[in-house]
XYZ file of C-alpha atoms in Angstrom:
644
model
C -17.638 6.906 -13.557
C -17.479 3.433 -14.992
C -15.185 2.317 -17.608
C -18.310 2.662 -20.303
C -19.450 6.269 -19.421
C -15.640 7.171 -20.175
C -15.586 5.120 -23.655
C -18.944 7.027 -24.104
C -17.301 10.412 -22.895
C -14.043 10.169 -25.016
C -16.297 9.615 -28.445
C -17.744 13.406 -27.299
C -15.047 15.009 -28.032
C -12.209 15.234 -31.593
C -9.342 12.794 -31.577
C -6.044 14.367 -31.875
C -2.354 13.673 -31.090
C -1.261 17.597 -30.121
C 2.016 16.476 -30.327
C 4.234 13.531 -31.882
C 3.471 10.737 -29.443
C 7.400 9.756 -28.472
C 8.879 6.140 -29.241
C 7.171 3.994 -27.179
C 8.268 -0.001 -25.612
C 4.937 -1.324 -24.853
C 3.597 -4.796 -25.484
C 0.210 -4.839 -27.092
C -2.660 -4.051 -25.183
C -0.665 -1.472 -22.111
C -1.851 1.636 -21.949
C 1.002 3.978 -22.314
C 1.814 4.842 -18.296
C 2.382 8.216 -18.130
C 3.783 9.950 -14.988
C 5.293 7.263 -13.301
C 8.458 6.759 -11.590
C 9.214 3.655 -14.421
C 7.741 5.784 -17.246
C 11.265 6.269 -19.010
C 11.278 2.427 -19.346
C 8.062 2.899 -21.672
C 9.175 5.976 -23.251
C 11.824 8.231 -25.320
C 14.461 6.977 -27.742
C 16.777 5.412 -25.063
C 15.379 4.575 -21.426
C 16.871 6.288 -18.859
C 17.063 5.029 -15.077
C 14.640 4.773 -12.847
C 14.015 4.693 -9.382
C 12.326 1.758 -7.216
C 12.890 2.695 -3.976
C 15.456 1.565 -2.556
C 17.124 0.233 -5.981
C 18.318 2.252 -8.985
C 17.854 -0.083 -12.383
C 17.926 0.717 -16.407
C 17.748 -1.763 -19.364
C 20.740 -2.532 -20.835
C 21.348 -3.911 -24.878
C 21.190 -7.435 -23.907
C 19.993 -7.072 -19.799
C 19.903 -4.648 -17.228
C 21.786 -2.897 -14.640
C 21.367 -1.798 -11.091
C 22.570 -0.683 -7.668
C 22.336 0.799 -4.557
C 22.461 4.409 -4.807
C 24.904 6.086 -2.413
C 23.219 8.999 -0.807
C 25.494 12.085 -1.160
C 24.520 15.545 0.233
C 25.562 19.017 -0.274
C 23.855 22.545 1.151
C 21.329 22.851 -2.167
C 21.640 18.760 -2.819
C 20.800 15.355 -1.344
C 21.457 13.087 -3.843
C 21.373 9.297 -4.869
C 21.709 8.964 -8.369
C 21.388 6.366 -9.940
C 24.100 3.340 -9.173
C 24.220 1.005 -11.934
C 26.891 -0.870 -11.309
C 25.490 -4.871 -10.811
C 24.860 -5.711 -14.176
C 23.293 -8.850 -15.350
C 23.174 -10.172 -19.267
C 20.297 -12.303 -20.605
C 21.569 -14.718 -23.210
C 19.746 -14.370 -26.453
C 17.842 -11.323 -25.159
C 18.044 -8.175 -28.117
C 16.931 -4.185 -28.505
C 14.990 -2.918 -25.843
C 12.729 -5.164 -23.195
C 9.025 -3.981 -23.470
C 6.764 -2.993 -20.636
C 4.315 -5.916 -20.616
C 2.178 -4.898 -17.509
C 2.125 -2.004 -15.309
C 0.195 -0.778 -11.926
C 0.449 2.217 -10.549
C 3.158 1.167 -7.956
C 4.944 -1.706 -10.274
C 6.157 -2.981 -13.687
C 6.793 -5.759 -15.600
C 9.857 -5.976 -18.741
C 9.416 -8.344 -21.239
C 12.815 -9.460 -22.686
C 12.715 -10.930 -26.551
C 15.597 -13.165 -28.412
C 15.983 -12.118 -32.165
C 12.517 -14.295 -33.298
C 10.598 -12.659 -31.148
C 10.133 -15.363 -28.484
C 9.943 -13.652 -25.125
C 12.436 -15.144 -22.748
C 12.153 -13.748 -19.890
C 10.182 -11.283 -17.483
C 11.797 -8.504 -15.073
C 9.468 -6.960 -12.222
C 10.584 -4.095 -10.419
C 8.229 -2.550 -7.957
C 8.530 0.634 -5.269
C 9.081 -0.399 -1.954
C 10.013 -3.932 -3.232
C 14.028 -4.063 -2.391
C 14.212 -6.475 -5.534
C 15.039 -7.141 -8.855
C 13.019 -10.338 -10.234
C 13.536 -12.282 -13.090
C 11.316 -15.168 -14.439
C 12.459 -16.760 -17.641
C 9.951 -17.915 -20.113
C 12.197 -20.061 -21.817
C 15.258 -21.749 -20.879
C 18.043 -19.013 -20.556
C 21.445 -17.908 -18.952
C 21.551 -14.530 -16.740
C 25.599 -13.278 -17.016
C 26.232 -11.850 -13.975
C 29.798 -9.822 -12.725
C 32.580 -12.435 -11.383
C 33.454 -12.937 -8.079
C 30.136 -13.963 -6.955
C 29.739 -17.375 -5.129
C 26.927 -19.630 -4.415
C 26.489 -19.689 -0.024
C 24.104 -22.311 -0.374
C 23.236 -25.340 -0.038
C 26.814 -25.807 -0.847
C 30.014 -23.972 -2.739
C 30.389 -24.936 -6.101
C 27.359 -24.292 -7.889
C 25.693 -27.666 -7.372
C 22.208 -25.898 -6.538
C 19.404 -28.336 -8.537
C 16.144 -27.174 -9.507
C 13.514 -25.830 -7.454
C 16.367 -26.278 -4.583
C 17.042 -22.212 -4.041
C 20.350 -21.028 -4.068
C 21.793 -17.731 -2.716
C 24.256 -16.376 -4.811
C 26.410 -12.933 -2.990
C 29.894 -11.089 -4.041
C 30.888 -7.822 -3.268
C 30.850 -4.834 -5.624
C 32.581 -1.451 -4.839
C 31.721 -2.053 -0.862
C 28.490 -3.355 -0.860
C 27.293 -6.952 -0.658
C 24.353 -7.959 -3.356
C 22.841 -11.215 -3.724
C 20.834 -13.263 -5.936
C 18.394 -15.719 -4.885
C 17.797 -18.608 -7.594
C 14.980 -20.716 -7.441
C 14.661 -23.456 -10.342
C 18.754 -22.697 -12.134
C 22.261 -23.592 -11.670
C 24.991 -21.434 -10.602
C 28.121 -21.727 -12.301
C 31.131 -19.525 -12.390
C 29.165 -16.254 -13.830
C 26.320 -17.659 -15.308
C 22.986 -18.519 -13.537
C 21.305 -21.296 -15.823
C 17.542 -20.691 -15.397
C 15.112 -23.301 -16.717
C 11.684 -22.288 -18.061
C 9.719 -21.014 -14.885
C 12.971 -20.707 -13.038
C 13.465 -17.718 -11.307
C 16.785 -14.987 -10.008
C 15.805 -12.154 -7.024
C 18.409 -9.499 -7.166
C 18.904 -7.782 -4.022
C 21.834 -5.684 -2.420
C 21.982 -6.704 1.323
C 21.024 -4.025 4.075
C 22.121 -2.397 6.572
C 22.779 -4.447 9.780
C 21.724 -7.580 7.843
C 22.783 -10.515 6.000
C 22.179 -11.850 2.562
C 20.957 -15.142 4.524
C 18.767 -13.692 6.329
C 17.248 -11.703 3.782
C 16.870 -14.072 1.308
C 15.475 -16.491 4.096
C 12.247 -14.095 4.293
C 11.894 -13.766 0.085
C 9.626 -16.045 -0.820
C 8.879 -15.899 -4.839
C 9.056 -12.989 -7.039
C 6.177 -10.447 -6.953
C 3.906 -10.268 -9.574
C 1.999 -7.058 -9.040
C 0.922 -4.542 -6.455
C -2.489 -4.442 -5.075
C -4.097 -0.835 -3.771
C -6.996 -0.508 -1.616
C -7.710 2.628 -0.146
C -10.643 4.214 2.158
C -11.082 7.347 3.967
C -13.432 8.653 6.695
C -13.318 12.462 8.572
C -10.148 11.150 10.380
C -7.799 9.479 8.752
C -7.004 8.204 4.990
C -5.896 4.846 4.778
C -3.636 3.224 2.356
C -3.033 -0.827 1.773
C -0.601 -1.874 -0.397
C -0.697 -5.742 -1.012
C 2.785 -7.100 -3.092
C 1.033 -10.172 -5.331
C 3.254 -13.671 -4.742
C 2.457 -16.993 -5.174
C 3.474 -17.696 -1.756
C 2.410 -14.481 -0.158
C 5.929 -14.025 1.530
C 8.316 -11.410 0.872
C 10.368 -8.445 1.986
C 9.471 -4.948 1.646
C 11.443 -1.378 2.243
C 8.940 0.708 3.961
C 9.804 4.179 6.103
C 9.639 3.989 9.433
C 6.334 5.907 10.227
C 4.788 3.132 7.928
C 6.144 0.036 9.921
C 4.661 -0.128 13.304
C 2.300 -3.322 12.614
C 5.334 -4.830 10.752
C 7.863 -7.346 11.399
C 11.046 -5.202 10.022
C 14.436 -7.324 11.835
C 16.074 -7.388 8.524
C 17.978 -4.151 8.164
C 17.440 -0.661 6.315
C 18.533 1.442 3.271
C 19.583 4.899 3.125
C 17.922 6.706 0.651
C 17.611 10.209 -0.411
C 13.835 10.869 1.822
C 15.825 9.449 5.116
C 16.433 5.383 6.197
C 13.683 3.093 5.147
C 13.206 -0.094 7.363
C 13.535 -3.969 5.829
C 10.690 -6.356 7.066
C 9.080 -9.863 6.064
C 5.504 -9.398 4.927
C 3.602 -8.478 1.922
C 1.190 -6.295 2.699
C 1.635 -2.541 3.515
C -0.930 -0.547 5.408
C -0.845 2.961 6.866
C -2.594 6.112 7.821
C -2.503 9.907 7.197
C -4.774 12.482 8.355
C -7.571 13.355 6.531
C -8.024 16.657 4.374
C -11.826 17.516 3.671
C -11.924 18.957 0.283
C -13.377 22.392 0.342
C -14.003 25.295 -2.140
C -15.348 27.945 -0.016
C -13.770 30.417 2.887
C -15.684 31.005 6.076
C -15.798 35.284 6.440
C -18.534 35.069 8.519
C -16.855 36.352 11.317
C -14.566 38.893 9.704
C -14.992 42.006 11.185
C -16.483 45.826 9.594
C -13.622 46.678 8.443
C -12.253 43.427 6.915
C -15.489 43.188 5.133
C -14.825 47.009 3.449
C -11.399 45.856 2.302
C -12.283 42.878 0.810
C -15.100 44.403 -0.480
C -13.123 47.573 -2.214
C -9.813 44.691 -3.372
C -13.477 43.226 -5.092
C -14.109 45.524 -7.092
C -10.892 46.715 -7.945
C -9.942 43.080 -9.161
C -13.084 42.927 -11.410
C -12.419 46.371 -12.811
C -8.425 44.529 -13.568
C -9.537 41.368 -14.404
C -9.197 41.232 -18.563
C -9.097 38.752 -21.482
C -8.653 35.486 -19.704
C -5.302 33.398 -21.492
C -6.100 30.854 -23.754
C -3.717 27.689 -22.820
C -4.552 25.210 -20.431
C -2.169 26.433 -17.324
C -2.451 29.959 -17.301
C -6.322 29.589 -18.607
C -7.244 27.455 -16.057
C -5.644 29.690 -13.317
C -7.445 32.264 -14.206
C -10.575 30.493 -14.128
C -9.544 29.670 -10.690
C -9.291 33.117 -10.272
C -12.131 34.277 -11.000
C -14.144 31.933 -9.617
C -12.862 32.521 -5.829
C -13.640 36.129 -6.774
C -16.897 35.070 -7.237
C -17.227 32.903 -4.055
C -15.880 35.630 -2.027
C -18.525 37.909 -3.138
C -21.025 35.385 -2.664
C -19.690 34.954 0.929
C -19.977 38.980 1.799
C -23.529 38.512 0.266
C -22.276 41.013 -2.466
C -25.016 39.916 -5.173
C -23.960 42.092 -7.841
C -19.969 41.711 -7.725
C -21.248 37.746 -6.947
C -22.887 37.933 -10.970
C -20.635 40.688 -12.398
C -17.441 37.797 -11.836
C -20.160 34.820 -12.929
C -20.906 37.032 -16.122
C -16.591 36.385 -16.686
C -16.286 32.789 -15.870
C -19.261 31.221 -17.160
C -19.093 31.806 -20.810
C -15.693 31.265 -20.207
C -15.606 27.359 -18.914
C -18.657 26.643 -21.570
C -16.429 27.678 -24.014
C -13.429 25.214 -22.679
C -15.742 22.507 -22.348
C -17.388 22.486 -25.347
C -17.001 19.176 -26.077
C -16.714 20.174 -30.306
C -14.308 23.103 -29.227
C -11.593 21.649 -31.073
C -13.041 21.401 -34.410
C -13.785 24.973 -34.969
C -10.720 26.318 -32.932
C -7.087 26.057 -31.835
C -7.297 27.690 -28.464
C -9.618 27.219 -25.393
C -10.900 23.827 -25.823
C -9.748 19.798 -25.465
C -8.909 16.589 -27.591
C -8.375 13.223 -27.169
C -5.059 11.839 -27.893
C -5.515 7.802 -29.171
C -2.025 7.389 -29.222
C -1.261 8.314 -25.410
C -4.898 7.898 -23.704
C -5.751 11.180 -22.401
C -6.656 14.487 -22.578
C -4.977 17.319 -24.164
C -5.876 21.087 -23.755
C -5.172 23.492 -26.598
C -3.445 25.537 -26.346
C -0.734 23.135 -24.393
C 1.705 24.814 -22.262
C 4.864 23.308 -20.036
C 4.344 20.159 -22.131
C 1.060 19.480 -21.300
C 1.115 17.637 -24.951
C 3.505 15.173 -24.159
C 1.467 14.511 -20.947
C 3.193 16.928 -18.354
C 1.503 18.869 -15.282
C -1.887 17.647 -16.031
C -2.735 17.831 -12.433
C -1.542 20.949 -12.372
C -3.373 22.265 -15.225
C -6.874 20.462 -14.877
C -6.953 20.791 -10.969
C -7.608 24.579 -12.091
C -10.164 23.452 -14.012
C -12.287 21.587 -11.903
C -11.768 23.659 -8.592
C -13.521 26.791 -11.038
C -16.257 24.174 -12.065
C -17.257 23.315 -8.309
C -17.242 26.720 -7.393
C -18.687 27.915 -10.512
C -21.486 25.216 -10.735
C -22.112 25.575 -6.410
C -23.038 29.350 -7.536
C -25.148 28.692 -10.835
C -25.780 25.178 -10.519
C -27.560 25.167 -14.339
C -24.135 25.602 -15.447
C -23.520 21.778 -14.897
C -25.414 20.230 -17.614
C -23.847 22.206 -19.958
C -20.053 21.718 -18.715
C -20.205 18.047 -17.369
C -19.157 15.845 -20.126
C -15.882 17.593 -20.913
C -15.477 18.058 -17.073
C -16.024 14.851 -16.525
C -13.272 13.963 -19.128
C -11.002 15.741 -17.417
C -11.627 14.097 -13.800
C -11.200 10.736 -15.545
C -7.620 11.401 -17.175
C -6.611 12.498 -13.365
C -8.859 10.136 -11.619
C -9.645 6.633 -13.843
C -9.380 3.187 -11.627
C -8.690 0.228 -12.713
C -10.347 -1.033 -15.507
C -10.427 1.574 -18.468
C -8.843 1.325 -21.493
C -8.945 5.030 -21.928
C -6.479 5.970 -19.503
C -4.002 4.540 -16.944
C -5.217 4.228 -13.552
C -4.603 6.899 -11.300
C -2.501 8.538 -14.176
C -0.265 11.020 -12.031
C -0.291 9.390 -8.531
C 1.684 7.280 -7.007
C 0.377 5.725 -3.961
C 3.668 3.918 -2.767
C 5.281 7.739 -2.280
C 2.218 9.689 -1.517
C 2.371 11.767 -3.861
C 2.149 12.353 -8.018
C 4.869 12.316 -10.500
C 5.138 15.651 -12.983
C 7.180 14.522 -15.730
C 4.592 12.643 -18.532
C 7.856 10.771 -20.158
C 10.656 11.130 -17.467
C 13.347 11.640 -19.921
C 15.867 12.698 -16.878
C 19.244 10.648 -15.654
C 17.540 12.016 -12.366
C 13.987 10.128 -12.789
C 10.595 11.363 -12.475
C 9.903 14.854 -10.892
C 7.513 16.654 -8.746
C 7.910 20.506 -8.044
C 4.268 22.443 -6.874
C 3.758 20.153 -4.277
C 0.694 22.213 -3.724
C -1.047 22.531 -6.961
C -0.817 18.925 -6.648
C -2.934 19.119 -3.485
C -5.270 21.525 -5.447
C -5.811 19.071 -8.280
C -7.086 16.259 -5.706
C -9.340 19.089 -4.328
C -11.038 19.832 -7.780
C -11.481 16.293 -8.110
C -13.206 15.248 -5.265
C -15.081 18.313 -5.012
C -16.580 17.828 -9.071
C -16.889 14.472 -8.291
C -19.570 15.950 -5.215
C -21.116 18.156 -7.671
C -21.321 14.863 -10.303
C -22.881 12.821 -7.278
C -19.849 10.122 -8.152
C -19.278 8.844 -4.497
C -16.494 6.423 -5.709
C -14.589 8.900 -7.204
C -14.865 11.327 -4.325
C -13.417 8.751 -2.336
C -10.792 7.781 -4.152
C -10.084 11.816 -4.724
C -9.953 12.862 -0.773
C -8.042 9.957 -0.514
C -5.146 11.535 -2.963
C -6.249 14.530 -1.111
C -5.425 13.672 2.238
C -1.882 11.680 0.959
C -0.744 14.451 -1.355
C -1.216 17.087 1.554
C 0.879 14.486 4.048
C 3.757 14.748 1.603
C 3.608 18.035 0.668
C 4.417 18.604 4.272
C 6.704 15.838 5.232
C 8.585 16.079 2.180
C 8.656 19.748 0.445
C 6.837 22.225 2.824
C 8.409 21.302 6.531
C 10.731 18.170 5.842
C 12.609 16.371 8.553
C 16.064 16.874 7.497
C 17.549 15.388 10.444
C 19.460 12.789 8.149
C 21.096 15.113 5.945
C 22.592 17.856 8.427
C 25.010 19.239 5.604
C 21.422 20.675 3.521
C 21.651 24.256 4.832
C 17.859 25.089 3.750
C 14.217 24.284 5.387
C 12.207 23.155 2.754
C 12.686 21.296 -0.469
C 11.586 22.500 -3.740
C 11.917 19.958 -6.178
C 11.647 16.098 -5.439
C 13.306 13.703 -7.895
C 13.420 9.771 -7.785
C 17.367 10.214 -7.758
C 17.543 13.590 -5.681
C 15.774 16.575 -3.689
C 17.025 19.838 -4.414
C 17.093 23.721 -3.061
C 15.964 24.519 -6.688
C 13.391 25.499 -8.956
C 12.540 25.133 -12.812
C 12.075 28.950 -13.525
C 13.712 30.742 -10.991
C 16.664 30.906 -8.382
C 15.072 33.119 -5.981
C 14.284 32.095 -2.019
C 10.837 33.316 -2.144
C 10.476 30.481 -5.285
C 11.467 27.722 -3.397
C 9.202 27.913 -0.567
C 6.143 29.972 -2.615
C 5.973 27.178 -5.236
C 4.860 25.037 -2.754
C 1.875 27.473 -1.580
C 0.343 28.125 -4.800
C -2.669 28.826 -4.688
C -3.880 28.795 -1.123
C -6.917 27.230 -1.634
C -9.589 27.127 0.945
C -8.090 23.653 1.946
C -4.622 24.993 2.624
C -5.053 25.126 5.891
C -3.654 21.505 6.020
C -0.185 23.806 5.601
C -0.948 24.799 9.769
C 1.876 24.359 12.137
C 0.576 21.630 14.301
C 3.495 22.311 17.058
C 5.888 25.004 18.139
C 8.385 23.085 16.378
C 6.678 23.142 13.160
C 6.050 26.855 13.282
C 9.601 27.332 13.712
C 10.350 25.855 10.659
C 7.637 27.302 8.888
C 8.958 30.827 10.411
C 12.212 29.311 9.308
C 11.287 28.878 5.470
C 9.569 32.434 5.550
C 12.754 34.385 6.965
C 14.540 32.486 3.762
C 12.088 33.357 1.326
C 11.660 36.889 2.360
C 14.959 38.217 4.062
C 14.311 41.389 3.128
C 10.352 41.230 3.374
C 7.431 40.502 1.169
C 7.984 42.533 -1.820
C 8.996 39.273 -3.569
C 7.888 37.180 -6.007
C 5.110 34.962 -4.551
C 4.972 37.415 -1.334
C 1.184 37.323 -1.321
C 1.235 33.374 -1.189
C 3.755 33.912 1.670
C 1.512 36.097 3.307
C -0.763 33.916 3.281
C 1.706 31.140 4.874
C 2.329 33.830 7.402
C -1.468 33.830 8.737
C -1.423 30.186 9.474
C 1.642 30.654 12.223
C -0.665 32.202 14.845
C -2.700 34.877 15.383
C -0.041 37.746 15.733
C 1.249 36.649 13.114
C -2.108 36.331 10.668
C -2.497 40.164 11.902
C 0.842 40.748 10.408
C 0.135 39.542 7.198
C -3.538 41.059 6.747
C -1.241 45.148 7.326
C 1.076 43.731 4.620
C -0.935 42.281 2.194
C -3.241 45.443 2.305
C -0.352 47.077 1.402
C 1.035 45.060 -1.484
C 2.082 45.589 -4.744
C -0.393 44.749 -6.820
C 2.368 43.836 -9.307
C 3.223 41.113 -6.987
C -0.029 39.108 -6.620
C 0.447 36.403 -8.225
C -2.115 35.815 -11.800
C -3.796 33.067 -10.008
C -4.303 35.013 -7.048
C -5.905 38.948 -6.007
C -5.950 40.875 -3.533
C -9.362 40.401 -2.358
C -9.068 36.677 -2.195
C -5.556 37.060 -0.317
C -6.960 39.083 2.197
C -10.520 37.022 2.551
C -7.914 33.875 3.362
C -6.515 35.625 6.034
C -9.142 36.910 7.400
C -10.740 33.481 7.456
C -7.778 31.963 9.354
């Protein structure tokens, strides 16, 4: 879609702010970036920290603050909150900085004095082991005492454009400044307009020297190209510097081509290794996005089963909900019912679960929904440039989960559409609406780019505001997964070969971290966690816990939800990795799969081997139907395991 089909798309439908859009510290002309690990800078009453891996950093009344957070772990914890403890005053600078320009990996802080003359510029960017600070106008940074200038000579007699390196020590660890165009003196670094301060704290079997000898300039932005083929997914991150020349914190399975002598951090998802360069380019396998199951081969009396759990889930299947999560799940639902039949070649069952989710997505996307209801249909919201479903549920209005929710969406409208393909016409503009507040590149003033995702993790950011001491959040690593799926596979329906791309792209990333960091993490750094999986991913922490619920089956099934066709990117590659998986089950279901989420488990269980897929098909036969889950059924939990 190009940025004037989506200004033509947004007019379709009613403008509405569902709820009170929160304060907001945005220059003119940013559009409000939701889900990102810097969103509290933009957002909320008071920013809270935020995480730019390695560095912790907040705004301060008259500065800012940061640190090196000091990875702590317990058996439910590994932790690295935030360390604020370098802080740095800029003279004349009041209230709260502004974000004046934002990518998906970085951000810019504008800093005003009391006229409203901006005086300087703070860029803070992930994998960028830097604060930077360009002043606009002539200005003094304040910075703790004890600090002293290493060169090119004691004494602050550094002379502009000379560079100086500035270090001390704070509370065991060495930071430095690198000033390019000021004067050092005694606690203040004199900056003259265009002058320029890198705060860093040193790494790990390195030296401030050497560190700052590989800096270069400050970084102005973040550059993403990306590309994927039936192998691999490939992403390129390029740090923007006059100069070209810097120093970037990448993990180790990322650093291969690079030249990293300069160190490493510990941080909270293991050590990440210091090297000279700019540029950032790796790999992951690719994920194919797919929407149907392959039964083809299941045997007689396979077929009967899922045949009879057909007809006993249409006979259950009621009033769909009317709010965009638990609606759009059971769209989902309904519409692998649907494929499953089609799949058998069960015609009727195939039309008697069409006849349910038809009407049922024409009435979501009615583009005019909104105007004649308060339920089942979407808005526009001007003030925070996106899409809103009403009924909004989990915060959805304030710009939470909306891969979560709208990944249901648009894995029903593939299927749906793949099965009745006049249903497109009908359901496409609101659809499409929907892929572009997940899915919008550069270039739109309707919506950030690449709203959720962050391409510097792998993987999206939950929280719409990030009002947490913790930073942003992620918890369903796997409806995250799901929402990439929907995307690329409407965006196949839609013909829209760029945003395909870009969507198995997020795809194939999203699936790589689900794995390496929630589903089968290597916790070889942190021996003291006592569990083998992660359920919730913060920028300050990763945690043996869930939002709703404290049980074992939680942790590991809210990272399995839904099973899509495409989960079979959860497979144990290895015998070690279907130990751990075996591992995670055990946890989750001590006492065996009567559990919450025990049909998702089930369906973990199938990928192990094929003993173990025989295993699960006897259980899940046998399962309370109480415990399949509302996005799930019983015929489309035992189709997936027959498929594997």
């Amino acid at each position: 879609m190009t940025p004037t089909n989506i200004e033509q798309l947004v007019a379709t439908v009613p403008h509405e702010s569902v709820a009170s859009p929160p304060p907001m510290s945005l220059a003119d002309g940013v559009i409000p970036p939701t889900n990102r690990w810097y969103s509290a800078l933009a957002f909320n009453d008071q920013a809270n920290p935020v995480f730019a891996t390695p560095l912790s950093f907040s705004p301060t009344g008259d500065g800012f603050a940061f640190g090196l957070p000091r990875v702590a772990v317990t058996p439910d914890v590994i932790a690295g909150p935030a360390n604020l403890e370098f802080g740095v005053g800029i003279h004349g600078a009041t209230a709260r900085p502004l974000v004046s320009r934002a990518d998906p990996v970085s951000v810019e802080l504008a800093y005003f004095d009391q006229a409203g003359k901006r005086i300087a510029r703070v860029t803070l960017a992930a994998g960028w082991p830097v604060v930077g600070v360009t002043a606009d106008a002539a200005t003094s940074l304040i910075i703790p005492g004890g600090f002293a200038e290493q060169s090119p000579a004691a004494g602050g007699t550094s002379l502009p454009p000379e560079p100086a390196l500035i270090t001390g020590d704070i509370n065991g660890i060495e930071y430095g400044a690198l000033v390019t165009g000021g004067v050092f003196t005694g606690g203040t670094i004199d900056l003259q307009p265009g002058g320029t301060a890198q705060f860093f704290a040193t790494p790990d079997g390195s030296s401030a020297q050497k560190f700052a000898a590989e800096l270069g300039e400050p970084v102005t932005s973040v550059n993403l190209e990306v590309a994927s083929n039936d192998e691999t997914a490939t992403t390129q991150l390029t740090y923007n510097n006059p100069g070209e020349g810097t120093v970037l914190a990448v993990p180790a399975s990322r650093s291969e081509d690079m030249e990293c002598s300069l160190g490493s951090y510990a941080t909270i998802n293991g050590v990440v290794e210091v090297c000279a360069g700019h540029q950032s380019t790796w790999e992951v396998a690719a994920v194919a996005p797919a929407t149907e199951l392959d039964l083809s081969d299941v045997s007689e009396a396979q077929r009967e089963a899922i045949t009879t759990a057909l007809k006993e889930d249409l006979a259950e299947t009621g009033t769909l909900p009317a709010d965009s999560y638990f609606g759009g799940k059971a769209l989902y639902r309904v519409a692998m019912l649907a494929m499953v039949a089609d799949a058998l070649d069960e015609p009727d069952l195939r039309a008697s679960f069409l006849d349910i989710v038809m009407p049922a997505l024409t009435t979501w996307t009615d583009p005019e929904g909104c105007a004649e209801r308060d339920v089942r249909c979407f808005v526009y919201d001007d003030a925070m440039r996106g899409v809103v479903g009403k009924e909004a549920s989990f915060g959805a209005d304030q710009f939470n989960d909306h891969h979560f929710h709208y990944g249901y969406f648009l894995n029903a409208a593939a299927v749906a559409v793949g099965l009745q393909p006049s249903l497109e016409e009908d359901i496409a503009p609101v659809m499409d609406l929907l892929a572009a507040d997940l899915g919008s590149g550069a270039g739109s003033d309707s919506f950030p780019e690449l709203r959720t995702f962050d391409p510097f993790a792998g993987h999206s950011w939950a929280s719409g505001t990030s009002p947490f001491a913790d930073g942003n959040n992620q918890e369903s690593s796997s409806e995250a997964v799901l929402a990439w799926n929907g995307l690329a596979s409407w965006a196949r329906v839609r013909d829209d070969d760029a945003l395909e791309a870009t969507a198995t792209w997020m795809l194939s990333a999203e699936a790589d971290a689900a794995v390496r960091g929630w589903v089968r993490p290597d916790l070889s750094d942190f021996p003291e966690y006592s569990h083998p999986v992660v359920a919730l991913e913060w920028g300050g922490k990763r945690e043996y816990s869930t939002w709703f619920s404290a049980e074992p089956s939680a942790m590991l099934g809210i990272q399995l939800i839904p099973m899509a066709p495409m989960a079979t990117y959860l497979t144990p590659p290895d015998d070690k990795a279907r130990d751990i998986a075996l591992a995670s089950l055990d946890e989750a279901a001590a006492g065996g799969y009567s559990v919450g989420f025990g049909d998702y488990l089930l369906m973990y269980l199938a990928l192990a081997g094929p003993e173990d897929a025989a295993t699960a098909w006897d259980t899940a036969v046998a399962l309370d139907s109480e415990l399949i889950d509302d996005g799930n059924s019983r015929a489309y939990m035992l189709a997936w395991i027959a498929s594997t």
